[in-house]
Amino acid sequence: MSSPSERPGTAAPSAVIHDIGYRPYAGPRLGEGAVARSFFVTGLRNCFGLGRSGRSKILPMGLLGLMLLPALILVGVLVQARTLLGLDEHIVAYSTYPITTQLLISVFVASQAPALISRDLRFRTITLYLARPGRRTTYVLVRLASLTAATALLIAAPLLLLYVGGLLADLPLGRETERFLAALVGAVLLAVCLSCLAAVVSALTIRRGLAVAAVIVVLLVSYTVVTTIQGISTESGNETVGEVAGLFSPYTLINGLQVFLFDSPAATPTPPTSDAIGVAYLVATVVTVLGAVGAMLARFRRVSA
Amino acid sequence: MQIRRERRVPGPLNRYLGAVGVIETAGLTKQYPRVTALDQLDVSVGDGVTGLVGANGAGKSTLIKILLGLIPASSGTAHVLGHDVAAEGARIRALVGYMPEHDCLPADVSASDLVVHMGQMSGLPYPAARERASDVLRHVGLAEERYRPMGGYSTGMKQRAKLAQALVHDPRLVLLDEPTNGLDPSSRDDMLALVRRIGTEFGIAVLVTSHLLGELERISDHVVVLDSGRLLRSSATTDFLHTTGNLLIEVQGRTDADTVLGQALVDAGLRAWPVDGHMIEVEVRDETTRDVVRDVTADLGLGLVRMQERHHRIEDVFREGGAGSVQPV
C-alpha cells in the first residue's frame, strides 16, 4: 500500500486513497538458495498445520502435546521424588524415549508425509512449482528436508524437556549433556529414516487416505514383527537372529545404531553386540536413506508438468 | 477523503520498447511416439494479447510447455523474451507466469497463502510477496474469500486464484491455458476483460489459449491458429475482422418481415440472402445501396432495427480452410 502523501502546512484531511492501478515490481529477486530456504520453512510450518486450515493443525499439534506429556510427568517425578526413590539418572533413557513413543511418531509421519508429498501430486500443485525457476531435484530434497526437520522436532522436543528437567533435578551436567547430544543425533537419524520411508510410500499414491494407511502399516507392522522376532530370539537364546532382525524396522535400527555408535542404553532386547553387526546397522541406515532419496528423485522425474 | 487516480502510461510499449519478439519459434517440432503434437511451427508473438486458437489436441498445451522449458522439443528452436528454451529454461520461468489449464490448487490452503508462497518461489522476499499477493488478488477480484481454503471455491474463484499466482512475481509474459474453461457466461466475460487488462494496462505480454474462437477475437491483438500441430494462420486480429463489404439488416413489424424485405431487395436488383435466423445480408454495390435498403424498408412499412457492416469472424478462417484442405502457411 502506498502511503498518503504528506502536505506540509495543511492540517486538514490528510487521508488520501491512491488507486494506482497495476504496479510493476522493481525490488530484489532472490536466488536459488533463498528460494529453497523459504520453501523449506513453508513445508516445515505446513507439517504442523501452520499456514493450512484450522482442522489441519489438530492432529500434529495434538501429537506434539502427547509426545511431551510423558516427558513432563517423568521430569515431575524425577524432580519431586529423586531422593525418595534414590534416582541418579533418568527413569527413561533419552535413547529409549523414541521407542516408547513410537506409535505417536509413526502416526505423525504417516499423517504429514502425505500432506506434504501426495498433496502436490493429487492437486497437481506440482505444476506450479515446475513452472517456476527451481529445479525438480531441489523440490524433492527440500520437501524431504522439511519432513525430516518436522519429525526431528517432534522427537527431540521431549528429549530437550527431559534434559532441562534432569539438570533441574541436579543430575550430573557433563554426563547428561553427553547423553542428550548423542540422543539428538539419534533423533535426527531416526527422523531422516522415517521421513524418507514415509515420503517414498506417499509418493506412490495420490490418495491421501491410502498413503496414510500404507505408511502406518509399513512402520507399525515392521516394528511389531521385529520386536516379536527379537523377543523370541532372546527367549530361545539365539540372539544373533534378533540382532539381524533389528535391521528391518527404523526404530530398532536407529536404536541399535545409537548403542553401537554412542554406547547408549539399549531399548531393544537384542542390540548389536559385535562390530560387524554394528557396521551392518550403519550401512543399513545409509542404504535406506540414499535408496529412498534416489527413489524419490526417480519418482518425481517422471511427473509430467 | 478523496480518491486520486494515477495510472501508469498504458500499453506494453513503455516497458519493452524495442523488444524484438516475445516468443519466436522456428521449425519447432514435437514428436511423441505415436503423434506429432507440433509440426514445423514458425510463430512470432509480440507484445499485447495474443490468442492461440485450436481445437482440443491441436498442440496448444504442448507449445506452452515447450516455451516454459518443461518438455524438450524434438527439433527446431524457440526463444522466449530472447532466451533459448532448451538452454535457459530456469531464466525463462523466472520471467514468465503460467496458468495451467487443469486444477492445481491445494484444497486446504487459502488463496492468499498460496499466492504469497508462489511469489516467494519466484524469488520475491516475504514482505514483497505479501504486498504483491494482496495487489494481484485485488486485481483478479478475490475479496474476503481469499482467506478461505480453496477447496470450497467456485470454478470462477479458482480460475482467479490460478491467474493471481501467475501474476504475483510481475512476469513480463503470462501464458494462460484456457482461462475461461468451465466458467459461466458472465464470469467468462469478466475473465476475458481481465486478460485484456493484463495485456494493455498492466503492460504484460499475454499468450492466451482457447478452443472458442469468438472469445479471442474480442480481446486479442493478434491471433495464431493451430490445427493438428501446424500453423494454420497467424495475423493481427484486425485482419481477421476486416469488413466483408456486406450489410447486415434486421427489421421488424410483421412476423415474416425478413422474408418480405429480402424479396423486395432482390426485386430492387440487389443481392440479398437470409442469415442468422431473422437477419438479411446485403451486398453493397455502391454508395446508394444503403439508401435503397432504407427506402424499400420504409415503403413496406417495416421498422429498421439494425443496419451494420458485417465483419469476418475468426470462424470464417476455419470455414474457408475446411477440415481437409488445411495448408500450413
XYZ file of C-alpha atoms in Angstrom, chain B residues 1 5 16 30 39 43 58 60 90 137 140 176 191 201-202 206 210 225 232 250-251 275 288 290 323:
25
model
C -11.366 11.649 1.732
C -6.194 8.026 -9.781
C 9.582 -3.306 -23.520
C 7.381 -32.146 -31.008
C 4.880 -29.866 -36.834
C 5.424 -18.485 -34.830
C -4.169 -29.039 -31.747
C -1.633 -25.569 -27.709
C 15.019 -21.511 -15.452
C -5.658 -10.752 -5.649
C -8.247 -10.506 -10.184
C -2.773 -18.562 -19.878
C -12.124 -13.166 -17.127
C -2.972 -1.675 -18.629
C -0.576 -3.991 -16.812
C -0.168 -12.355 -22.840
C -8.860 -21.136 -26.154
C -4.447 -20.546 -35.274
C -2.955 -22.527 -39.937
C -32.646 -6.506 -39.219
C -36.238 -5.351 -39.482
C -28.520 -15.055 -42.276
C -26.672 4.186 -52.974
C -27.864 1.956 -48.075
C -11.045 -29.621 -42.342
